[in-house]
Short mmCIF file of C-alpha atoms in Angstrom, two decimals:
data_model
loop_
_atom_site.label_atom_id
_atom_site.label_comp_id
_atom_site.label_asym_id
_atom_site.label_seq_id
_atom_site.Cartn_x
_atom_site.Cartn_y
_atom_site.Cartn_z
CA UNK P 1 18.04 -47.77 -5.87
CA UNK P 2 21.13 -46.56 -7.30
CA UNK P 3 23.15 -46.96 -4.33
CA UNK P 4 23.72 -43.08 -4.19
CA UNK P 5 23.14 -40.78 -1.26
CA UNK P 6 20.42 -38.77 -0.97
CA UNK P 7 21.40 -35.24 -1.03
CA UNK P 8 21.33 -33.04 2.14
CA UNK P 9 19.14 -30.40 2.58
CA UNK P 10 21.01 -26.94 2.96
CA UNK P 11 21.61 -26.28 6.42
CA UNK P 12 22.12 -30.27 7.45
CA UNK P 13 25.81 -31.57 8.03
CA UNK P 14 27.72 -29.99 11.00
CA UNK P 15 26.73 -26.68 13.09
CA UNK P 16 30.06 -25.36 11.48
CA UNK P 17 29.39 -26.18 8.10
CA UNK P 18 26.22 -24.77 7.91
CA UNK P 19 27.21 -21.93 10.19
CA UNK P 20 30.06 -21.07 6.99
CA UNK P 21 27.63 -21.35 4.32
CA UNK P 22 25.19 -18.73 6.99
CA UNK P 23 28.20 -16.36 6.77
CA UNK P 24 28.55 -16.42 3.31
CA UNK P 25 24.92 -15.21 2.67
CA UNK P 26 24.36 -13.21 5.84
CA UNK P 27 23.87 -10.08 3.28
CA UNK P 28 21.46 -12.02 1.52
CA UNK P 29 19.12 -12.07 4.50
CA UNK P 30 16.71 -9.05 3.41
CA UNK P 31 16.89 -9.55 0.08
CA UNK P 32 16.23 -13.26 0.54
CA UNK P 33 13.12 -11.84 3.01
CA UNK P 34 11.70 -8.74 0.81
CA UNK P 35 11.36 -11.90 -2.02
CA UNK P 36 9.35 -14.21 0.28
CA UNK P 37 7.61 -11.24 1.53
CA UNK P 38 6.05 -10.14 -1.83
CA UNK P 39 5.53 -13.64 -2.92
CA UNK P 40 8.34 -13.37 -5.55
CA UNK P 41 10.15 -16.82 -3.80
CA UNK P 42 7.63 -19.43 -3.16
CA UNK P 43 10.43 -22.46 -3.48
CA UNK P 44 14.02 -22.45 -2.52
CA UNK P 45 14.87 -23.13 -5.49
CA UNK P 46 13.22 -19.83 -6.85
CA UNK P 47 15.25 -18.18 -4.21
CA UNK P 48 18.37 -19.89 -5.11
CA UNK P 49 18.30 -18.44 -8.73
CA UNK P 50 16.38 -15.15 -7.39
CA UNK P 51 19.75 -14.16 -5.06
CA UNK P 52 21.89 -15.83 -7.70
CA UNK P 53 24.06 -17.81 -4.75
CA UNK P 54 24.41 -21.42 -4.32
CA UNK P 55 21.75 -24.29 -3.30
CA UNK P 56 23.32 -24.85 0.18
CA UNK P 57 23.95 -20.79 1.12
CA UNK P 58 20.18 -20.51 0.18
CA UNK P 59 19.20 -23.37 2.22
CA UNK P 60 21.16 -21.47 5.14
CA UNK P 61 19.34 -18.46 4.46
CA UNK P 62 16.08 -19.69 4.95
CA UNK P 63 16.46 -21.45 7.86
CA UNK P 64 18.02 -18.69 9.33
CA UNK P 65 14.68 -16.85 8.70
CA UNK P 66 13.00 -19.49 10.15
CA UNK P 67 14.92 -19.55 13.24
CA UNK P 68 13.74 -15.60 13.23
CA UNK P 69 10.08 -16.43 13.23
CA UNK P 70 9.89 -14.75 10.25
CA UNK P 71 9.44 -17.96 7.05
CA UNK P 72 8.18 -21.14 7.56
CA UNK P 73 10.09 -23.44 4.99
CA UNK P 74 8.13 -27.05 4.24
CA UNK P 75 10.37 -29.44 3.15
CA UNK P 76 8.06 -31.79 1.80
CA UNK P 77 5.85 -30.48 -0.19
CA UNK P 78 3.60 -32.94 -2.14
CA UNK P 79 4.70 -32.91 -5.94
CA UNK P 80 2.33 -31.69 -8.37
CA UNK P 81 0.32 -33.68 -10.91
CA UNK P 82 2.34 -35.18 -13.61
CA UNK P 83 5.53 -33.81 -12.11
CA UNK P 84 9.39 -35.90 -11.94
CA UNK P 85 11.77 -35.55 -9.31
CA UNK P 86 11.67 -34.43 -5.26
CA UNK P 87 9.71 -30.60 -5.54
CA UNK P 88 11.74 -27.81 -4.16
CA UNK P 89 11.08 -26.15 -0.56
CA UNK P 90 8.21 -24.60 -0.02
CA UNK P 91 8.76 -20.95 1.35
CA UNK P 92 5.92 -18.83 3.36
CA UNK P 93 5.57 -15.87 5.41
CA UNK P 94 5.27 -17.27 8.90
CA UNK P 95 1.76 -17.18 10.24
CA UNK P 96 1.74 -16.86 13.52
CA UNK P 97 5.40 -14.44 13.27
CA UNK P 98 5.68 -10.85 14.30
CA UNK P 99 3.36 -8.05 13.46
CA UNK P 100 3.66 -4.18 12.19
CA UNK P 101 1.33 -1.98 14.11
CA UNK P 102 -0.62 -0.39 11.03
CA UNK P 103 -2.91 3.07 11.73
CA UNK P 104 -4.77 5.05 8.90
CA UNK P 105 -6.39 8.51 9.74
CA UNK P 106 -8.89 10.26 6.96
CA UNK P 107 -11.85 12.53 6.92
CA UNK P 108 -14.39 10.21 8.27
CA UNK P 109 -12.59 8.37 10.77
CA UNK P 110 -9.82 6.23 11.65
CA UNK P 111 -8.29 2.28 12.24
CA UNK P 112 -5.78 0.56 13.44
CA UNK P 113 -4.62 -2.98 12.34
CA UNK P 114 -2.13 -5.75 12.91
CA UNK P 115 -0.27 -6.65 9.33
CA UNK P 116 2.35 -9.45 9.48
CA UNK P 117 4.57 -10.47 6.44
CA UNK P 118 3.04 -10.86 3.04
CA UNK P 119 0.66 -7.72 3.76
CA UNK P 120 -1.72 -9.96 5.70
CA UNK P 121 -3.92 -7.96 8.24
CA UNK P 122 -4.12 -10.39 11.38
CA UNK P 123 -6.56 -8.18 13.01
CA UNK P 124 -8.01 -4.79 13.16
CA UNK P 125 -10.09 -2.47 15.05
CA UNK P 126 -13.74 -1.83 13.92
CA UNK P 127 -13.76 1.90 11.95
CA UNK P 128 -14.05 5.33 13.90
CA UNK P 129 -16.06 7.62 12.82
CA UNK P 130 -14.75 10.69 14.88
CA UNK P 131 -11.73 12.58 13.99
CA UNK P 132 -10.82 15.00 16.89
CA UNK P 133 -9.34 18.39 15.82
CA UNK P 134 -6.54 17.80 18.05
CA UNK P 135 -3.67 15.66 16.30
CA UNK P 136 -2.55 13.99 19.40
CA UNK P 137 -5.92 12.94 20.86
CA UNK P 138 -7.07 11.36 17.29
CA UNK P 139 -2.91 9.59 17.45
CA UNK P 140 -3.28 8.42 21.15
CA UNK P 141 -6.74 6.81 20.65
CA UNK P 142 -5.75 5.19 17.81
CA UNK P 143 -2.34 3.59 19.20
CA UNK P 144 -4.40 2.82 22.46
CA UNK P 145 -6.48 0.51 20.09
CA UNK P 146 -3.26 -1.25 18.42
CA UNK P 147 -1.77 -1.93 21.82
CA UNK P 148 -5.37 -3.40 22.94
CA UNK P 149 -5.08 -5.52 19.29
CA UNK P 150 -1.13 -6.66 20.55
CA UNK P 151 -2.25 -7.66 24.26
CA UNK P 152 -5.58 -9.61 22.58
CA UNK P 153 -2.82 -11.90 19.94
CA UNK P 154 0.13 -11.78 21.87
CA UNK P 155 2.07 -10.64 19.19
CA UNK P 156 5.30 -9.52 18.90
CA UNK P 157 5.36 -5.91 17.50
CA UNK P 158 8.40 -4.98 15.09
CA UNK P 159 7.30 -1.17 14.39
CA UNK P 160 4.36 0.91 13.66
CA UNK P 161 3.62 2.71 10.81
CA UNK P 162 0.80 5.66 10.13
CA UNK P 163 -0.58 7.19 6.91
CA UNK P 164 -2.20 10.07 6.86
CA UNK P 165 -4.77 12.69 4.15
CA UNK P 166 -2.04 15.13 4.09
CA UNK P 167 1.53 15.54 2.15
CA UNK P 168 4.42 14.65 4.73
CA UNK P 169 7.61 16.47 5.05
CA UNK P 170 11.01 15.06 5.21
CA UNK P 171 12.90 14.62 7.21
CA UNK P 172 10.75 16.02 9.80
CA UNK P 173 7.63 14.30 9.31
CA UNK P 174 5.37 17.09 9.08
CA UNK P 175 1.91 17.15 7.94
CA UNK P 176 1.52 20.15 5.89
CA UNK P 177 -2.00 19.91 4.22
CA UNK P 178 -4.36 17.99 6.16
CA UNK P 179 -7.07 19.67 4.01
CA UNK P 180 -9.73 17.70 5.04
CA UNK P 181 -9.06 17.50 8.44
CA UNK P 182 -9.31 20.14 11.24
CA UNK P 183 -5.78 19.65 12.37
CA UNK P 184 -3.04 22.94 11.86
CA UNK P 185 -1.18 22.67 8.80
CA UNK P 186 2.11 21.60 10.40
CA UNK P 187 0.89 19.51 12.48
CA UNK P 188 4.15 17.01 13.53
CA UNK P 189 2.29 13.48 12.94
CA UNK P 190 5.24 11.26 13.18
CA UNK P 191 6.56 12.70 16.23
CA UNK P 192 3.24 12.64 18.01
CA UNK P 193 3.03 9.17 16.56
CA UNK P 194 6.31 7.66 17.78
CA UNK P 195 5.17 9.44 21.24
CA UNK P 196 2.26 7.63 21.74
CA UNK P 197 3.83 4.52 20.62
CA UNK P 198 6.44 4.73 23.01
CA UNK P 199 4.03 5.78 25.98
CA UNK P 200 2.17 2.83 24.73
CA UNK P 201 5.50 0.25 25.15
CA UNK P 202 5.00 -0.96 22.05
CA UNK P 203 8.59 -1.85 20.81
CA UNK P 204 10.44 -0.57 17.10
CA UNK P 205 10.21 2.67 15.60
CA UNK P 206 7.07 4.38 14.08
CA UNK P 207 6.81 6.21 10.84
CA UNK P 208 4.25 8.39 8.98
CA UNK P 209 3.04 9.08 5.29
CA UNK P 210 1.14 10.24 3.02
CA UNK P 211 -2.08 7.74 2.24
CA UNK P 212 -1.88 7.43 -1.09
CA UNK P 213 1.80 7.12 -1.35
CA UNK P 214 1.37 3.98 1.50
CA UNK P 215 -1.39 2.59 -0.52
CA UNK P 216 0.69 2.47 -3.79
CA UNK P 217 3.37 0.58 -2.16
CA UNK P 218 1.14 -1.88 -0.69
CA UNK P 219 -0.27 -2.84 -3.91
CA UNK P 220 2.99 -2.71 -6.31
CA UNK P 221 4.45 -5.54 -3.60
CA UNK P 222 1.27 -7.41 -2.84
CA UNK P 223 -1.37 -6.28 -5.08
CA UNK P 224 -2.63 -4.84 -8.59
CA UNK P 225 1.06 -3.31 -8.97
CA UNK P 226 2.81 -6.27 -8.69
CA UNK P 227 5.32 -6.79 -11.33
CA UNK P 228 5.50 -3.23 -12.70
CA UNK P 229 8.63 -1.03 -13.24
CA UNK P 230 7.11 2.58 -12.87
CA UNK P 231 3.89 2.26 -11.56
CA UNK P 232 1.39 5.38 -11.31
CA UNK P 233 -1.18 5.71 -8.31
CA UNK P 234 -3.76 7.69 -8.30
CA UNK P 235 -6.91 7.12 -5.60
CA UNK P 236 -9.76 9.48 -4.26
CA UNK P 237 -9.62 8.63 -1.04
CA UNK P 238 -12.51 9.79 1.35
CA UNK P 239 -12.32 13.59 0.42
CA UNK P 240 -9.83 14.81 -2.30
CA UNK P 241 -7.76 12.96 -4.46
CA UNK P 242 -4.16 11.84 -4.06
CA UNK P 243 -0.81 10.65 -6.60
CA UNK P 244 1.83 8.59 -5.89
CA UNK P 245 4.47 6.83 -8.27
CA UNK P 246 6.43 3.49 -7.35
CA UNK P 247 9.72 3.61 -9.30
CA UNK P 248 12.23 0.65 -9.29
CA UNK P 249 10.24 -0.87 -6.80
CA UNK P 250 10.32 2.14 -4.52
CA UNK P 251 8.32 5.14 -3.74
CA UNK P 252 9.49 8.43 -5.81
CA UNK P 253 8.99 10.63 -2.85
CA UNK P 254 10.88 13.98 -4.47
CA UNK P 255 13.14 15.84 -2.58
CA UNK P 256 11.24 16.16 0.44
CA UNK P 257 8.51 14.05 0.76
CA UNK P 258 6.00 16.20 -1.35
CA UNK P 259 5.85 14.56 -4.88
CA UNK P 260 3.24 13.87 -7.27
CA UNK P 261 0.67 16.16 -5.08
CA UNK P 262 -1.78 15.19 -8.49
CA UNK P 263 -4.87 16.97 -6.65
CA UNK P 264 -4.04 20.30 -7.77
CA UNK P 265 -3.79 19.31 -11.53
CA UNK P 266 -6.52 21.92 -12.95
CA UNK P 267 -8.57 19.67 -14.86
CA UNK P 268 -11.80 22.51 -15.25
CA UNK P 269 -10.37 26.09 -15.62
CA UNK P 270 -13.91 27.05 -14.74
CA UNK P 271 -14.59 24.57 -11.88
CA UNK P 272 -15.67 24.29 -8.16
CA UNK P 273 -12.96 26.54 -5.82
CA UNK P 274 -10.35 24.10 -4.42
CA UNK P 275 -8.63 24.38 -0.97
CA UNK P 276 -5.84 25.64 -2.62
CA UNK P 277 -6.95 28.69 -3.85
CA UNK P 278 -7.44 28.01 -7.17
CA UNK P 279 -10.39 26.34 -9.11
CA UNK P 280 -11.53 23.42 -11.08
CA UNK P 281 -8.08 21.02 -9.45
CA UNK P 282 -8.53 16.84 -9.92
CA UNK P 283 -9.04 17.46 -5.97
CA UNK P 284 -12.59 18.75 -5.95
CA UNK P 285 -13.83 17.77 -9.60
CA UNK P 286 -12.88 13.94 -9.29
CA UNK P 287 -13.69 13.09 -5.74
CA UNK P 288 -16.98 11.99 -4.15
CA UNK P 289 -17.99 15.14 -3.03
CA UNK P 290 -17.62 16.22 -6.89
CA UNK P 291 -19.52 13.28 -7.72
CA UNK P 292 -22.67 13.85 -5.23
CA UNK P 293 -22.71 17.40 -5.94
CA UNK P 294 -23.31 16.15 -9.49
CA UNK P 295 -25.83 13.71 -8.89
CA UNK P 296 -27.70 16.42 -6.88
CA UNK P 297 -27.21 15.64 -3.12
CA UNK P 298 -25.85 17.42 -0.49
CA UNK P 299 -25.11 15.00 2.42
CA UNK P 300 -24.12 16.32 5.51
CA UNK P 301 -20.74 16.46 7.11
CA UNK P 302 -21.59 13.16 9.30
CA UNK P 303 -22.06 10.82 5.75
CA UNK P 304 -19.25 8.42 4.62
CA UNK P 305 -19.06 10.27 1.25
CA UNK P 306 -16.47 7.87 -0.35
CA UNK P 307 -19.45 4.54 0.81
CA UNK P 308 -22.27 6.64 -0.49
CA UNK P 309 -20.66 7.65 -3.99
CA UNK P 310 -19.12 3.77 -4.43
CA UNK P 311 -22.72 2.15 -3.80
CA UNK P 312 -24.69 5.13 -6.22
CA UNK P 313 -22.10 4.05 -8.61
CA UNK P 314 -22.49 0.40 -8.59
CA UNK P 315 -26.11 -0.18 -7.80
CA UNK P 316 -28.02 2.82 -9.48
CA UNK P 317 -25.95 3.18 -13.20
CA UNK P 318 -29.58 3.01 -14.71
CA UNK P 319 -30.42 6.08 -13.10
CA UNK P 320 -29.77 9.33 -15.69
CA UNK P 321 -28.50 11.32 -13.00
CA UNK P 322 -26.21 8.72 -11.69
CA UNK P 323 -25.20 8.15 -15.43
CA UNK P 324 -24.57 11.46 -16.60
CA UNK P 325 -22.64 12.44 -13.25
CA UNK P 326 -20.71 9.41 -13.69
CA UNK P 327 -19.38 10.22 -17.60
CA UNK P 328 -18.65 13.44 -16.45
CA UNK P 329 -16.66 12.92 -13.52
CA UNK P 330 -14.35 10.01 -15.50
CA UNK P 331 -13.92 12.68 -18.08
CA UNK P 332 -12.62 14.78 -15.28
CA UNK P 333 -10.02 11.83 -14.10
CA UNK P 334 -8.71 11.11 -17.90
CA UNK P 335 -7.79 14.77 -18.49
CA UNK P 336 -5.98 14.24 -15.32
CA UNK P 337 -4.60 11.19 -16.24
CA UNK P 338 -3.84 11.93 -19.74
CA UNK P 339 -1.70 14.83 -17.98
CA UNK P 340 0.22 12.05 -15.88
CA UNK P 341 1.01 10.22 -18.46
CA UNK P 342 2.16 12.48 -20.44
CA UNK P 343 4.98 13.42 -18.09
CA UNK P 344 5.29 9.96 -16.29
CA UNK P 345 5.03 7.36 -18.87
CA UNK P 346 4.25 4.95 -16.22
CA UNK P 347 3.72 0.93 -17.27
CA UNK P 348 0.92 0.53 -15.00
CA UNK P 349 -2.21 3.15 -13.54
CA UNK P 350 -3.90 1.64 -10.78
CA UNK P 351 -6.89 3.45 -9.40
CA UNK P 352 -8.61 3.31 -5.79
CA UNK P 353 -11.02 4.80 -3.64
CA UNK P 354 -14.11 5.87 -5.87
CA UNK P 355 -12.01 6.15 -9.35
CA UNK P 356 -11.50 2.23 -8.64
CA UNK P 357 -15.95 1.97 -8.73
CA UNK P 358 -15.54 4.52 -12.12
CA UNK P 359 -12.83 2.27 -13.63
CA UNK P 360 -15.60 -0.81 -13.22
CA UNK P 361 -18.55 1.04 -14.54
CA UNK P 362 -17.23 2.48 -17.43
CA UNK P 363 -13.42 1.38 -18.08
CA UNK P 364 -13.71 1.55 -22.49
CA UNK P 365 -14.93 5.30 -21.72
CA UNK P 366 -12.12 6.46 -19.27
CA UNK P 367 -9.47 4.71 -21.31
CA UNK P 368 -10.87 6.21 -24.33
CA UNK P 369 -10.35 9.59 -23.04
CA UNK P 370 -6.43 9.24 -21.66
CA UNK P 371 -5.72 7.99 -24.88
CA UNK P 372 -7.41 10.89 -26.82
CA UNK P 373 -5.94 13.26 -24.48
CA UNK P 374 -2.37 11.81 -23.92
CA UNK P 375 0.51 12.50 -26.43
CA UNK P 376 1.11 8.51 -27.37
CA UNK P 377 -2.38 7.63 -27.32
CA UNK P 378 -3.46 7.81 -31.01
CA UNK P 379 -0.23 5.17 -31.01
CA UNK P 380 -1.29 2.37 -28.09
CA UNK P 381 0.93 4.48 -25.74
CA UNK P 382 -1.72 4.07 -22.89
CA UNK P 383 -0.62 1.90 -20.20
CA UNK P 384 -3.07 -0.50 -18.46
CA UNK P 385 -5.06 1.37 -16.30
CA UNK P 386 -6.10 -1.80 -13.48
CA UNK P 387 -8.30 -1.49 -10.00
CA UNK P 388 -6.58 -1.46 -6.79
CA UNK P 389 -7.19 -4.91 -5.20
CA UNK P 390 -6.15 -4.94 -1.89
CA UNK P 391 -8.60 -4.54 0.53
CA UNK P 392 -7.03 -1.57 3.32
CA UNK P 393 -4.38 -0.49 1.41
CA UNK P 394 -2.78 2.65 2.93
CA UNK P 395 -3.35 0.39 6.58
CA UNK P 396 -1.17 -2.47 4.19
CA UNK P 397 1.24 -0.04 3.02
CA UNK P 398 1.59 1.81 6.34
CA UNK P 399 2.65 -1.54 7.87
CA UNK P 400 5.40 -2.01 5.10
CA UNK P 401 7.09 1.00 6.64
CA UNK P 402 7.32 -0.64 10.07
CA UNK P 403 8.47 -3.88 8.25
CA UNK P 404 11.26 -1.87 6.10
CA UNK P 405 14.04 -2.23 9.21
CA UNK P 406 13.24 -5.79 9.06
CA UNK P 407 13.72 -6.10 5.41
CA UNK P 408 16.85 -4.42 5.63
CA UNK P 409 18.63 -6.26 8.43
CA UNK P 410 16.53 -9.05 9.77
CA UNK P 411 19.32 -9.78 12.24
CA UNK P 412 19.77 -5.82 13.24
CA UNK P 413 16.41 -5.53 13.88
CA UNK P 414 15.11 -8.47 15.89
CA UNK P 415 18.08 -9.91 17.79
#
């Protein structure tokens, strides 16, 4: 021994002392929780350099967050193999810590979850398959379920969040499109939503969006977007097929909620008639309806087309008809994406839903075509196009938007 003092963790030493050094960093709070959240901070010492403040305000910070039930910080943490020197704090979301109330809605059914920190779901609901034409029956049913999910853990509820098939206007929180559901176009999701939460007593405030924008948020902070600056979105879904664009870490939502509706891209000036009124959009030639119609079925309105078209596409690729329908509808997606691209430059794609089972089968052949058809592409200008990964992604991603207030103001919105 050396005869020196072992240094004090940050937060030891008097209430005062460490209360100062809390002060100091108090702003650093969300930013310090948003890092642990995504995974981005898995030491203190990754923190310390990540907020760019000292050892000790870090130190503060986190247990802070701990206090909040939000972190759990391990200050012993073995040392790896063929390490030197005492290994940093380990930093995780907190297990057993609060909860978002998560609740998807889409053509063949609906599901509500329980996500805490880090995007974990902690429980969910088993899938409906019945989608009511009324808006607030489908809403109450589902919230009914989430509160059932909160009295079965116990868990404390920060928020809830929805996403929905349908383009969502701001401020108001309007569904205007819901396509491929029977509910008006109009139809006032989030304040039905909050409603129902409320009636529910299920504590924070409840949001709605667009599925495809919720999914691409959930996987640029927990998933295949992770680490990208302007990352491009683009999923079937169960019926249609959606856009969404991440940029600087947050969701380019336009000026009032309605961006990067990529569905009505014409993609076959001769195609199948769209919803919209016009023909041959990404919407009906690159979904799984477009798909089965290609293969030669015609399920009925009851079938889980987005299960059927994922399982012909992965099991039967031998098959001619599955082969040819599958080249044809991929060619369909490149034009679209080529398009995207085009006008984007994004540094990541990321596809779900059925284009995520087309991306597996064939990826040389759909790559192949957005760089033929994309204005950098003879030149390597074709970003990585990568599979969505995270299992429940809009339910993820819906959850994120109850956890936002949190990440904001930890303090402001749990004390």
């Amino acid at each position: 021994m050396d005869g020196k003092a072992a240094p004090k963790a940050a937060g030891e030493g008097t209430p005062a002392t460490a209360r100062t050094r809390l002060d100091r960093g108090r702003g650093a709070l969300g930013p310090a929780l948003e890092l642990v959240h995504t995974g981005r901070a898995p030491t203190r010492a990754v923190l310390t350099a990540e907020l760019g403040v000292t050892r000790a305000t870090a130190g503060a910070v986190a247990a802070e967050l701990e206090a909040l039930g939000l972190i759990r910080v391990d200050a012993h943490p073995g040392a790896a193999a063929g390490s030197q020197g005492r290994p940093s704090h380990r930093l995780e979301v907190a297990e057993e810590g609060p909860v978002a109330l998560a609740a998807q809605v889409h053509a063949d059914g609906w599901r509500a979850a329980l996500v805490g920190l880090g995007g974990r779901i902690v429980a969910t609901t088993p899938a409906c398959e019945i989608v009511d034409a009324d808006p607030a029956k489908v809403l109450g049913s589902v919230v009914d379920a989430g509160a059932e999910l909160l009295r079965e853990t116990g868990r404390r509820c920060v928020g809830a969040g929805l996403a929905v098939p349908s383009a969502v206007a701001e401020p108001a929180g309007l569904a205007l499109n819901p396509l491929h559901l029977a509910w008006p176009a109009g139809a006032p999701v989030r304040k039905i939503f909050a409603e129902r939460v409320r009636a529910a007593g299920i504590e924070g405030p409840a949001f709605a969006a667009n599925d495809v924008n919720l999914a691409a948020l959930a996987e640029h902070r927990h998933g295949a977007g992770r680490g990208s600056r302007d990352l491009l979105c683009v999923a079937t879904g169960h019926r249609g097929v959606g856009g969404a664009l991440v940029l600087d870490g947050r969701l380019h939502m336009g000026s009032s909620g309605l961006a990067l509706e990529v569905g009505h891209l014409t993609v076959h000036p001769e195609g199948r008639p769209c919803h919209c009124g016009s023909r041959g959009c990404l919407d009906v030639e690159a979904d799984p309806g477009a798909f089965l119609a290609a293969v030669g079925l015609d399920p009925g309105p009851e079938v889980d087309l987005l299960r059927q078209a994922n399982e012909l596409i992965r099991t039967r690729s031998a098959d001619p008809a599955v082969r040819t329908a599958t080249e044809a509808i991929i060619d369909r997606l490149g034009l679209g994406l080529a398009g995207l691209v085009n006008i984007l430059n994004p540094d990541r794609i990321i596809l779900g839903g059925m284009h995520r089972a087309l991306l597996d089968a064939d990826p040389d052949r759909l790559r192949a075509v957005v760089a033929d058809r994309s204005l950098w592409g003879r030149q390597s200008g074709v970003p990585p196009i990568l599979a969505c990964t995270l299992d429940h992604n809009s339910l993820v991603g819906a959850a994120e938007l109850a956890w936002q207030p949190v990440l904001d103001d930890p303090l402001g919105a749990l004390i």
